mmCIF file of C-alpha atoms and ligand atoms in Angstrom:
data_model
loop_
_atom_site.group_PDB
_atom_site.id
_atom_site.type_symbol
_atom_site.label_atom_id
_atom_site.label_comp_id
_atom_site.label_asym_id
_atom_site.label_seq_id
_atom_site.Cartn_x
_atom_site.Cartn_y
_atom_site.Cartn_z
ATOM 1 C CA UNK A 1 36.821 26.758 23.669
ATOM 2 C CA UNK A 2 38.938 24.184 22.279
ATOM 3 C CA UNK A 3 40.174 25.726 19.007
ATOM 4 C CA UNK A 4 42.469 28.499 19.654
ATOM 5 C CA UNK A 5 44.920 28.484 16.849
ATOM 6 C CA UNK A 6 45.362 31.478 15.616
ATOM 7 C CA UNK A 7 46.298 34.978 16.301
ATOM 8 C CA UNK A 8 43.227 37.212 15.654
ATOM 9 C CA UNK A 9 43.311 38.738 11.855
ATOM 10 C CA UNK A 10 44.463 42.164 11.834
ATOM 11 C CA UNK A 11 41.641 43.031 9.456
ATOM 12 C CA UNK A 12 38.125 41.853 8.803
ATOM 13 C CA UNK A 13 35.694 42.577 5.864
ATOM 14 C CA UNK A 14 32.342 43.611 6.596
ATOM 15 C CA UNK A 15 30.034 42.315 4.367
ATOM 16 C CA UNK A 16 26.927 45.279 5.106
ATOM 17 C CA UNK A 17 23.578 43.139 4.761
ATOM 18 C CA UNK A 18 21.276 45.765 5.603
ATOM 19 C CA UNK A 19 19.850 46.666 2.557
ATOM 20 C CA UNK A 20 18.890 42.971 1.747
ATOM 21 C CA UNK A 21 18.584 41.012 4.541
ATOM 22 C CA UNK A 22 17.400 44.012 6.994
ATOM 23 C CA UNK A 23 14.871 45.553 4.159
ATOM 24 C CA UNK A 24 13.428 42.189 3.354
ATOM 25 C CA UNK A 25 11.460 41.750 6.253
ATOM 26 C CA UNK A 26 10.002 44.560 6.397
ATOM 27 C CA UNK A 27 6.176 44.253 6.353
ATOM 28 C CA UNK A 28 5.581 48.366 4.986
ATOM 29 C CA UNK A 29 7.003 49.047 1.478
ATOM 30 C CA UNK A 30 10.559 51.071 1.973
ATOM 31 C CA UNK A 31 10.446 53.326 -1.218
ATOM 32 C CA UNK A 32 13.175 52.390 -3.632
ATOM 33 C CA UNK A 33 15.377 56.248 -3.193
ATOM 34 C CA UNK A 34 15.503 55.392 0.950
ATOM 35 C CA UNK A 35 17.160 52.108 -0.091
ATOM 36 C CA UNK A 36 19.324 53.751 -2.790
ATOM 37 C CA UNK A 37 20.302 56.315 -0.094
ATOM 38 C CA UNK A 38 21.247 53.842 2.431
ATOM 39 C CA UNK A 39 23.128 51.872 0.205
ATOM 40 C CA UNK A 40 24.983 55.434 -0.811
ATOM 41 C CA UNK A 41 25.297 56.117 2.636
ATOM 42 C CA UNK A 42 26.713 52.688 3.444
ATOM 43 C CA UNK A 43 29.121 53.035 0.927
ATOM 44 C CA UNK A 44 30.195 56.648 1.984
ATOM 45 C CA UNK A 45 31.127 55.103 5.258
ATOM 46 C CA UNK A 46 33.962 52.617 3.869
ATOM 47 C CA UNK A 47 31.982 49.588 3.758
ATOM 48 C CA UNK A 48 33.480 47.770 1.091
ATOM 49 C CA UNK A 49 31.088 45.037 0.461
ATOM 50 C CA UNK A 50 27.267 46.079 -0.082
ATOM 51 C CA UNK A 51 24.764 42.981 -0.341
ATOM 52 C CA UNK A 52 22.128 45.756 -1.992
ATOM 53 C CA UNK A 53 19.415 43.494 -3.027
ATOM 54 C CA UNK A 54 17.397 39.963 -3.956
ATOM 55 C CA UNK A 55 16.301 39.109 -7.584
ATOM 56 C CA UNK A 56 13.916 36.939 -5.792
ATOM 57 C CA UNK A 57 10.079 36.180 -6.918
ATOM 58 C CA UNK A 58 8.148 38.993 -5.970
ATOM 59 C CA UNK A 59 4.983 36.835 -4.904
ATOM 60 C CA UNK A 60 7.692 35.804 -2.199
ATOM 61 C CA UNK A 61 9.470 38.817 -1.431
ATOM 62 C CA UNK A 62 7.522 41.846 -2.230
ATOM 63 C CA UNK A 63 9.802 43.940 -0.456
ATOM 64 C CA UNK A 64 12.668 43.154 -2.981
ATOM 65 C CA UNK A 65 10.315 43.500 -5.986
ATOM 66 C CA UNK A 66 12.198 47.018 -6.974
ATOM 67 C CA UNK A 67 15.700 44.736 -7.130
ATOM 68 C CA UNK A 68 16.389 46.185 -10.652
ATOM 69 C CA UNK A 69 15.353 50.017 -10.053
ATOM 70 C CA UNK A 70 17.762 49.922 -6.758
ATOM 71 C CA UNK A 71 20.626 48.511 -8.788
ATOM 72 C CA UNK A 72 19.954 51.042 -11.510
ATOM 73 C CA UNK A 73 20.031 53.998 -9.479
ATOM 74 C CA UNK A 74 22.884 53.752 -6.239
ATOM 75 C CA UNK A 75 25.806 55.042 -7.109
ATOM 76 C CA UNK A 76 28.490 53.198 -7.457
ATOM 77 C CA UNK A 77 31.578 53.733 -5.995
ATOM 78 C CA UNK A 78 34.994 51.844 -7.350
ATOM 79 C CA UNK A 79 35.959 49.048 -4.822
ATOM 80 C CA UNK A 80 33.352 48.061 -3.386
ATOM 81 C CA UNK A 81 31.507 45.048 -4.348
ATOM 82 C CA UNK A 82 27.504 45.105 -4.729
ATOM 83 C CA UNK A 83 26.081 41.747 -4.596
ATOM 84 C CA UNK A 84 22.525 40.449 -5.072
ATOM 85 C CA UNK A 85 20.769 37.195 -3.938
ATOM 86 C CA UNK A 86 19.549 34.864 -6.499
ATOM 87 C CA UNK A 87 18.043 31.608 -6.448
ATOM 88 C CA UNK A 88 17.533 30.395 -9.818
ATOM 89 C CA UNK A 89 18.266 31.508 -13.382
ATOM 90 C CA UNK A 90 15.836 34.038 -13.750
ATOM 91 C CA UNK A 91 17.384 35.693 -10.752
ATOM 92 C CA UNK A 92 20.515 35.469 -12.286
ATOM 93 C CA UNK A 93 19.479 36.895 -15.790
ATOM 94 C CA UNK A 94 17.981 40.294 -13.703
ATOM 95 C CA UNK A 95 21.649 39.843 -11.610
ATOM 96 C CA UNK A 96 23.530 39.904 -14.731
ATOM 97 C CA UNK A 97 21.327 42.801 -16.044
ATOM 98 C CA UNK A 98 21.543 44.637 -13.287
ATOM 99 C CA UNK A 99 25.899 44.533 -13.251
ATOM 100 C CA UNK A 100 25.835 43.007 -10.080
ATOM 101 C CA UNK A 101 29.687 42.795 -9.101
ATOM 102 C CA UNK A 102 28.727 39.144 -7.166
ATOM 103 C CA UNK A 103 25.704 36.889 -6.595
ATOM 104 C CA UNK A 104 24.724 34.730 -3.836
ATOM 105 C CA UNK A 105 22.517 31.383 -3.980
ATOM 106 C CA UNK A 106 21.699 30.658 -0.869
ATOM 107 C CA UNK A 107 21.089 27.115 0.302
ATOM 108 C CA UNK A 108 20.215 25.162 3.615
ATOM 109 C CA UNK A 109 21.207 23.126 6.025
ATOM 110 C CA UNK A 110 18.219 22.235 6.915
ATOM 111 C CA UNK A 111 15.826 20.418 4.130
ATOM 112 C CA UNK A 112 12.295 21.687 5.866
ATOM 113 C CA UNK A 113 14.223 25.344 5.789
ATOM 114 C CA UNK A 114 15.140 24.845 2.798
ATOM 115 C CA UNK A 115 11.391 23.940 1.408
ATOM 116 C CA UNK A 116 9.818 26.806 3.154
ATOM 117 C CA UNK A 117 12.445 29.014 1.924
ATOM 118 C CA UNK A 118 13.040 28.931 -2.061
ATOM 119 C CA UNK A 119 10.345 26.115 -2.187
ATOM 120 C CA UNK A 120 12.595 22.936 -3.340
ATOM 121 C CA UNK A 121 14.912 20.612 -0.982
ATOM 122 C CA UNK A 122 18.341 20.904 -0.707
ATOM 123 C CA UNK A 123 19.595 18.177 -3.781
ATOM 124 C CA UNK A 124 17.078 20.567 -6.022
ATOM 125 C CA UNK A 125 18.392 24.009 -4.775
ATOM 126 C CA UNK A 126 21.824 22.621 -5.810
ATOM 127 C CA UNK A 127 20.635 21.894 -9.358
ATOM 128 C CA UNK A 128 18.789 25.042 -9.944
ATOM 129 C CA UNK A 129 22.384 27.122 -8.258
ATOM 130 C CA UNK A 130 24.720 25.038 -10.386
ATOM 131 C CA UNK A 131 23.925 27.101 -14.041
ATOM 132 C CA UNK A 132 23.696 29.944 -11.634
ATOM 133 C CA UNK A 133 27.215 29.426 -10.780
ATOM 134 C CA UNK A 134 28.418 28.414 -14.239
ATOM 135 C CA UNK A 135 26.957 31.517 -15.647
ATOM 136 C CA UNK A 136 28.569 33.856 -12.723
ATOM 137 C CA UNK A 137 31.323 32.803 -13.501
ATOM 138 C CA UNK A 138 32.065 32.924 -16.818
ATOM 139 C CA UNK A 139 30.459 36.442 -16.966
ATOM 140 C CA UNK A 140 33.534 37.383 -14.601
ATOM 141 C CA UNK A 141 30.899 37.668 -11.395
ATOM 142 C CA UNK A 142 32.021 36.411 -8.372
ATOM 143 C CA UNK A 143 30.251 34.067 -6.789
ATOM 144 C CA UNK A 144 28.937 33.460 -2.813
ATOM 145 C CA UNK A 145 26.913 30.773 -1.472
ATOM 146 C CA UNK A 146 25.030 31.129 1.732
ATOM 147 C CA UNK A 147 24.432 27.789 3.965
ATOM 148 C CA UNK A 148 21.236 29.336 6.332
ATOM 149 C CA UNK A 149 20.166 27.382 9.446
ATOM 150 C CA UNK A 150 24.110 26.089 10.421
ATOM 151 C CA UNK A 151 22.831 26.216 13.856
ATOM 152 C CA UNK A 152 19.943 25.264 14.258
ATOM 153 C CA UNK A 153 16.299 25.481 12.096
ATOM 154 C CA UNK A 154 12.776 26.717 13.278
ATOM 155 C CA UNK A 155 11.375 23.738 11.563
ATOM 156 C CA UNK A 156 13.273 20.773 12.471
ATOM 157 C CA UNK A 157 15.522 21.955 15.557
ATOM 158 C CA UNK A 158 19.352 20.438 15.654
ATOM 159 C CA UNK A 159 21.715 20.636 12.824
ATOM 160 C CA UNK A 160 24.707 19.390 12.608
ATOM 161 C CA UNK A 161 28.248 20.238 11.601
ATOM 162 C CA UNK A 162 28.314 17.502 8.966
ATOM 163 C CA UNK A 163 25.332 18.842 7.595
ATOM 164 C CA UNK A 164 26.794 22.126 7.150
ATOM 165 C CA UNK A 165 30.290 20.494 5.758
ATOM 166 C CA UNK A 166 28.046 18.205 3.440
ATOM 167 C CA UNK A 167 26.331 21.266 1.910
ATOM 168 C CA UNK A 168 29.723 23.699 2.065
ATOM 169 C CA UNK A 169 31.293 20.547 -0.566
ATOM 170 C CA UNK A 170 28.175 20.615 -2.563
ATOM 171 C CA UNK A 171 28.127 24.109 -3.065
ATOM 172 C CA UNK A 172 31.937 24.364 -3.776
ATOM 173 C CA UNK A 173 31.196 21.465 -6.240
ATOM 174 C CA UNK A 174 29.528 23.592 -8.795
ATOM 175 C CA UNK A 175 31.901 26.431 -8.338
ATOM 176 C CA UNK A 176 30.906 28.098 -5.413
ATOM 177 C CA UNK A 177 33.612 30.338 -4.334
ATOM 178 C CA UNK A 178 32.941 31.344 -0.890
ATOM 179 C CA UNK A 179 30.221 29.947 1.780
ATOM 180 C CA UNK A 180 28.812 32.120 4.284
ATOM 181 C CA UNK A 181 27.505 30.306 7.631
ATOM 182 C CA UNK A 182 24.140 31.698 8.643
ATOM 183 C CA UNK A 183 22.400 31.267 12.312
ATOM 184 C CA UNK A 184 19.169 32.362 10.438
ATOM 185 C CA UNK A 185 17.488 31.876 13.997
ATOM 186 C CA UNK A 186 20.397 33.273 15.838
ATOM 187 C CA UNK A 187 20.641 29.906 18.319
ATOM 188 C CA UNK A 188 24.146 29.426 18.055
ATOM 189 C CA UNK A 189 26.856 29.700 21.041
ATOM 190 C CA UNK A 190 30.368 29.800 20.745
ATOM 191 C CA UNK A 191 31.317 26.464 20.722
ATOM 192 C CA UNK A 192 28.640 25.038 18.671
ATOM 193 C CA UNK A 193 29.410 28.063 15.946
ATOM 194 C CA UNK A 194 33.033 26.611 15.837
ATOM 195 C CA UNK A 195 32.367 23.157 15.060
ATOM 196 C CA UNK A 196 29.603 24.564 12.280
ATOM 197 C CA UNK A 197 32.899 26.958 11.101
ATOM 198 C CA UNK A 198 35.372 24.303 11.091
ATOM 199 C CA UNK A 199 32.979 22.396 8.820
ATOM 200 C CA UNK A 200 33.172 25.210 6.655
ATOM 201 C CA UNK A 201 36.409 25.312 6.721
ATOM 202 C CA UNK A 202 37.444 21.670 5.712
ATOM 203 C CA UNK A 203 36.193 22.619 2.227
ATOM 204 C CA UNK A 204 36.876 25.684 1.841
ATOM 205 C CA UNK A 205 39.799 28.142 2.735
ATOM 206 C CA UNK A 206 40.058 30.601 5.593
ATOM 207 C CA UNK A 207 39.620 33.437 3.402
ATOM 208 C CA UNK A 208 36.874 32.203 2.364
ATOM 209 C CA UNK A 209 34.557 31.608 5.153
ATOM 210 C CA UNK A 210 32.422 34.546 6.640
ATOM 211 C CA UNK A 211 29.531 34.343 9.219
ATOM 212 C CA UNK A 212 26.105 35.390 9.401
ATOM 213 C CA UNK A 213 24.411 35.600 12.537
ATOM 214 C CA UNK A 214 21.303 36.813 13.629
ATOM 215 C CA UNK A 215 21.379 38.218 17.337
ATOM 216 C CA UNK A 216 17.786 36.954 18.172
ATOM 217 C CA UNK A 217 19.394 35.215 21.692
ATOM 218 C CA UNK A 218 21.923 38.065 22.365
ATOM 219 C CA UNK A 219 24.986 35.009 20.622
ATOM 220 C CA UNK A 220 25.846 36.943 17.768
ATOM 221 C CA UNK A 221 29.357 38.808 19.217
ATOM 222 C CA UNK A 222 30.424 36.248 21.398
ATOM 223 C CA UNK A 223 30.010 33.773 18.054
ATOM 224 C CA UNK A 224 31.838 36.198 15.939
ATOM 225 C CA UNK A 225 34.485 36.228 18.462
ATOM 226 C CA UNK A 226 34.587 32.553 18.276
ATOM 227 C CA UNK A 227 35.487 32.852 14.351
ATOM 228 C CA UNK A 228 37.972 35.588 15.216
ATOM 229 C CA UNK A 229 39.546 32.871 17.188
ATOM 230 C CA UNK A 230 39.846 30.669 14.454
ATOM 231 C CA UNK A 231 41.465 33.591 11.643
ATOM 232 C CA UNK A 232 37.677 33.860 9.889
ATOM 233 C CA UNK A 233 37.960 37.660 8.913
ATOM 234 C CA UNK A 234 34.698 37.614 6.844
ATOM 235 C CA UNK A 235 31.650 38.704 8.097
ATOM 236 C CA UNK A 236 27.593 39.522 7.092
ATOM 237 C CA UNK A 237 26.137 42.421 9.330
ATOM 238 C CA UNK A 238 23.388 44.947 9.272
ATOM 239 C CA UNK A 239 23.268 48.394 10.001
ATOM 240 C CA UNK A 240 21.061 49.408 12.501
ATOM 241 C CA UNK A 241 20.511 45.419 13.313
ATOM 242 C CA UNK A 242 18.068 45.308 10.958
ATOM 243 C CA UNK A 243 16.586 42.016 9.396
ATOM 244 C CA UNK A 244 15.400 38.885 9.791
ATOM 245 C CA UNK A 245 13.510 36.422 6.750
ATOM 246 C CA UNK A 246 10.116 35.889 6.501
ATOM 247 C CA UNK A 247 10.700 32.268 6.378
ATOM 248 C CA UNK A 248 11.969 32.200 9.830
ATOM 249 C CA UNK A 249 8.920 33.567 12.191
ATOM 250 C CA UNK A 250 10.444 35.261 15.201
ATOM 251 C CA UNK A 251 14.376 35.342 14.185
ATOM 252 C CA UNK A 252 15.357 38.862 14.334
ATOM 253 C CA UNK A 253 17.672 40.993 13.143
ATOM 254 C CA UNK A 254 21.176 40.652 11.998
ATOM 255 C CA UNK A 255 23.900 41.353 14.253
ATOM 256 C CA UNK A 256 24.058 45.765 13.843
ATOM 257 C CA UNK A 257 27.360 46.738 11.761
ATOM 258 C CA UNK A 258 27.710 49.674 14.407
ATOM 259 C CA UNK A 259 28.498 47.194 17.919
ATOM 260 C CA UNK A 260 30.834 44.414 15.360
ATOM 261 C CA UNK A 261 33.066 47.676 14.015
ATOM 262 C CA UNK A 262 33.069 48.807 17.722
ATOM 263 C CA UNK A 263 34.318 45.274 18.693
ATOM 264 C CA UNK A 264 36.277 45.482 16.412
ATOM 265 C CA UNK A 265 38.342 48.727 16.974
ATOM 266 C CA UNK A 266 38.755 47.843 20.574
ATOM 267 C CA UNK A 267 40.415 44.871 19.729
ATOM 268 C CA UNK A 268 42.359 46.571 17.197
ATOM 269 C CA UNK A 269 40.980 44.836 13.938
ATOM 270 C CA UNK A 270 40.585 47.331 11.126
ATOM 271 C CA UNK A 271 37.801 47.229 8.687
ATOM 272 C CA UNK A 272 38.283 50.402 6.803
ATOM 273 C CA UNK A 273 34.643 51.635 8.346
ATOM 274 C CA UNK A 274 34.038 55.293 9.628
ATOM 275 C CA UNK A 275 32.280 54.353 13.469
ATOM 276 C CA UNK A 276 30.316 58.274 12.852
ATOM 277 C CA UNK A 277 29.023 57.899 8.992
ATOM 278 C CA UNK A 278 28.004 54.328 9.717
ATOM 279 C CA UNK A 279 25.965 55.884 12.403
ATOM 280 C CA UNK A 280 24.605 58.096 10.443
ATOM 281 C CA UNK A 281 23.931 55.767 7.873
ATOM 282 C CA UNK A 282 21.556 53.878 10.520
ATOM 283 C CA UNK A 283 20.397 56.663 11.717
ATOM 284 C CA UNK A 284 18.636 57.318 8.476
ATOM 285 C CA UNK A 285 17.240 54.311 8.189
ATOM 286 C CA UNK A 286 15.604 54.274 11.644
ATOM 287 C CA UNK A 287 14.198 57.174 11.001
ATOM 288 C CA UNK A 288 12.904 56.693 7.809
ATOM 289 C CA UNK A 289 11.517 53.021 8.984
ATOM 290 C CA UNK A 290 9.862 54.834 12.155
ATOM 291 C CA UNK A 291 11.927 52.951 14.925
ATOM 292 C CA UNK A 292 14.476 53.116 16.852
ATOM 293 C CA UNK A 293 17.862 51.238 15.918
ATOM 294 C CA UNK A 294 18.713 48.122 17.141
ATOM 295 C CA UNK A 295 22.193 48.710 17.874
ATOM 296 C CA UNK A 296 23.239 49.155 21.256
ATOM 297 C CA UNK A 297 26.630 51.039 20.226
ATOM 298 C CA UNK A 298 24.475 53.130 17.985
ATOM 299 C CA UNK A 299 22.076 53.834 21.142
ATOM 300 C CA UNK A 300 24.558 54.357 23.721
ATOM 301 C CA UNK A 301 26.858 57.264 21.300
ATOM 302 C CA UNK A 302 23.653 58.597 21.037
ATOM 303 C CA UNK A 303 22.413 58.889 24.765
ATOM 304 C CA UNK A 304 25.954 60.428 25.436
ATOM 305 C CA UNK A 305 25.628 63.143 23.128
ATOM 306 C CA UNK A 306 22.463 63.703 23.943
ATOM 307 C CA UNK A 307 24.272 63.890 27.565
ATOM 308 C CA UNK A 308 21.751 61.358 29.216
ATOM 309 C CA UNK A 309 24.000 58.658 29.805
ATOM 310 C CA UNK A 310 27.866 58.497 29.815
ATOM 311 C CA UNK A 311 29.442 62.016 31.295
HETATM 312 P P1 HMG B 1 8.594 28.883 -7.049
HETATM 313 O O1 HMG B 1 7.196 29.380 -6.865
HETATM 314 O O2 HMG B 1 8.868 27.442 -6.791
HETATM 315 O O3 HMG B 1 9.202 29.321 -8.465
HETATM 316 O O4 HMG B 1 9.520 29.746 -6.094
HETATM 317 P P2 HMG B 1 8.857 28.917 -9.931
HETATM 318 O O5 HMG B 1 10.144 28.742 -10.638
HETATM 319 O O6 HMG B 1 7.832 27.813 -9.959
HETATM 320 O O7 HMG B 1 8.161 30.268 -10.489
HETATM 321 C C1 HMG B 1 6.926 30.746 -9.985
HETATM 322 C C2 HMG B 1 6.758 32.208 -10.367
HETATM 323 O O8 HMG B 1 7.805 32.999 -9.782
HETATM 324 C C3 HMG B 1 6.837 32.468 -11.862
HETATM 325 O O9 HMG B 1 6.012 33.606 -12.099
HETATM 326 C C4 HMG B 1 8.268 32.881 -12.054
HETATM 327 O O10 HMG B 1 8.472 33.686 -13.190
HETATM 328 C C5 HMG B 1 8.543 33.671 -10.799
HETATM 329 P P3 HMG B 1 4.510 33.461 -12.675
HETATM 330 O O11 HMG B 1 4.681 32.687 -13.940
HETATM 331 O O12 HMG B 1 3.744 32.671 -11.613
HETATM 332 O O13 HMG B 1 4.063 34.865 -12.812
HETATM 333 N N1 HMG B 1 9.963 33.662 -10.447
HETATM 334 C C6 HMG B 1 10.718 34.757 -10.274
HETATM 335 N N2 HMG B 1 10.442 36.070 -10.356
HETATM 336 C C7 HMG B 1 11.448 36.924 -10.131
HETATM 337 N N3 HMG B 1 12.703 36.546 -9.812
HETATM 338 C C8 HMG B 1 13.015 35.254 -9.713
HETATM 339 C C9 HMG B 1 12.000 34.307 -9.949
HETATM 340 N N4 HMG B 1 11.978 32.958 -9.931
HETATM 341 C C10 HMG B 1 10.748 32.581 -10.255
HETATM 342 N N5 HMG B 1 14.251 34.890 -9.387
HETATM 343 C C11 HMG B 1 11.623 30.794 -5.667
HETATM 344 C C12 HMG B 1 10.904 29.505 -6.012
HETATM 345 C C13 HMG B 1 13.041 30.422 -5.325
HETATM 346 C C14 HMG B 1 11.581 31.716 -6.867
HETATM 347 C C15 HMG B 1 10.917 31.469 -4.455
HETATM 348 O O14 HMG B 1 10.761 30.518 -3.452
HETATM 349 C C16 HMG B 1 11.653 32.648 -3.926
HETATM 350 O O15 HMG B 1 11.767 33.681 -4.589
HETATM 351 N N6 HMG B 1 12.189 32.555 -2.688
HETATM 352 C C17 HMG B 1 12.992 33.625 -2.112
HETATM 353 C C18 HMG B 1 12.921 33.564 -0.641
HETATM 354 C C19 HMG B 1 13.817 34.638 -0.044
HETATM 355 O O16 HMG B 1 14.207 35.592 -0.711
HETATM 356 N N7 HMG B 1 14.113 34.475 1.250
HETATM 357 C C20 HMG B 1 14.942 35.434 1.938
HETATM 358 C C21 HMG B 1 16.371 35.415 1.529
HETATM 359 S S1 HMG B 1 17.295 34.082 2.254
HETATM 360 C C22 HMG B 1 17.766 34.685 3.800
HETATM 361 O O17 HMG B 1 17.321 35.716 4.217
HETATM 362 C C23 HMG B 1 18.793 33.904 4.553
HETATM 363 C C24 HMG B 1 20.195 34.564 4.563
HETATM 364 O O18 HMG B 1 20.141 35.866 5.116
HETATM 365 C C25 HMG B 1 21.132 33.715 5.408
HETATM 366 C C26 HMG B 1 20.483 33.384 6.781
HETATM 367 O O19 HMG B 1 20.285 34.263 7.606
HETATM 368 O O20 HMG B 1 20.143 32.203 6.899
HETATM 369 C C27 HMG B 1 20.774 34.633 3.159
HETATM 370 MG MG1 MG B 2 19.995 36.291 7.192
#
């Protein structure tokens, strides 16, 4: 890899998708108090950034159709920031409602993503964020913008970096404060994720950069280690690797929370996150969603305690 300017950060923020983009997808309804306790849970571990829910169209996204109840009853603890998708005004009215600390449009990349997903092309999307952003804004919200299908889209294949950096300015246009890169289909490699990254980062500052990547080809640490190459100390994962979006057949889940924080600590990064209540935290959910969890850190602790594996 070319790009190897920095130190690593000394610290990265987890941004815990989980409750959003891992709950979405799935096809049973998750009550709303085992997504209030998650989030809790989540929380309890010292994640400091929650995305808890979508004020999405419920014909869309039944899954998210409880957005308001969730947001009503987690509790919420001071520092850390709850944030809820949106794609349009209305979601922003039920964001607003709701005291959502930050909201997050989320855009494409890719214009047949883009159509399948929120139903308008990307030049639309961008109209229908921009009073979304206004109205963030001035209400004292912060406000995210997520750029899915950076590396690559199940409908129309390549992408390139300018497309990413040609959304990134269009976003930060209408007051976008912070773009998140998404491998939706989790295609990316390292090298490719740092020329999608450095896109990114010609518009917007290295603070303000995070990734999103779906592990559905086994990419998603060595990518993150790519951004930890070049000082991006911002990152989207899900506990328990949960997620994936119904507009993207056959992406799975987000890279788990549990194997980035154990990267992580061995490379000496803190992220403020307790390794054991995380665990637990996706432990619950796995139960409560009938499967086992996806992460492989989670799995192995597990096996050694259970003294099968490990001693
Ligand atoms: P549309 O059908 O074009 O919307 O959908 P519309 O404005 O024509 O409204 C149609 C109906 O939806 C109306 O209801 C509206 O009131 C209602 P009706 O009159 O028919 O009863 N409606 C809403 N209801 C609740 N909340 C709203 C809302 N807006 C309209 N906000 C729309 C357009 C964007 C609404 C729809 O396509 C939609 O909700 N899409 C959401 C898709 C989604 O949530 N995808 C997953 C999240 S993105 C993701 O996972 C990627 C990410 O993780 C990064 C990555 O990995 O790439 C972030
Ligand atoms: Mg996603």
């Amino acid at each position: 890899m070319a790009s190897q300017h920095h130190s690593l950060p000394r610290q990265v923020r987890l941004v815990e998708v989980g409750p959003r983009d891992g709950l979405q997808n799935e096809k049973a309804t998750v009550p709303t108090d085992v997504k209030v306790a998650f989030i809790d849970r989540l929380a309890a571990a010292g994640l400091r950034a929650i995305e808890a829910t979508s004020f999405v169209s419920p014909k869309w996204v039944p899954q998210m159709a409880d957005a308001a109840n969730v947001m009503a009853c987690i509790a919420r603890r001071p520092g850390v920031v709850y944030s809820v998708l949106v794609p349009n005004m209305k979601g922003f009215e039920g964001a607003l409602a709701a005291k959502a600390d930050e909201v997050v449009v989320f855009g494409a990349a890719s214009e047949a993503f883009s159509q399948r997903n929120i139903n308008c092309g990307i030049a639309e999307s961008i109209e229908r964020f921009r009073p979304v952003a206004a109205a963030a804004l001035a209400a004292g919200m912060r406000v995210r913008g997520a750029i899915s299908c950076a590396l690559g889209c199940p409908y129309q294949g390549e992408v390139t970096p300018e497309a990413v950096g040609r959304v990134a300015r269009l976003l930060r246009d209408i007051g976008v404060q912070h773009v998140g890169v998404a491998d939706t289909i989790g295609v990316g490699t390292p090298a490719k994720t740092q020329r999608a990254m450095e896109a990114a980062l010609a518009v917007f500052p290295l603070d303000e950069v995070s990734g999103h990547f779906h592990d559905t080809y086994g990419q998603a640490l060595a990518n993150i280690y790519a951004c930890l190459e070049l000082g991006i100390a911002t990152f989207d994962t899900s506990a328990a690797g949960l997620g994936g979006c119904p507009y993207a057949k056959g992406a799975t889940g987000n890279v788990a929370t549990e194997d980035v924080v154990y990267l992580l600590q061995g490379l000496g990064i803190d992220t403020g996150v307790d390794l054991d209540r995380l665990r637990a935290a996706g432990e619950f959910v796995s139960t409560a969603l009938g499967r086992p969890s996806a992460s492989r850190v989670a799995r192995a602790l597990a096996a050694r305690e259970t003294g099968t594996v490990g001693k």
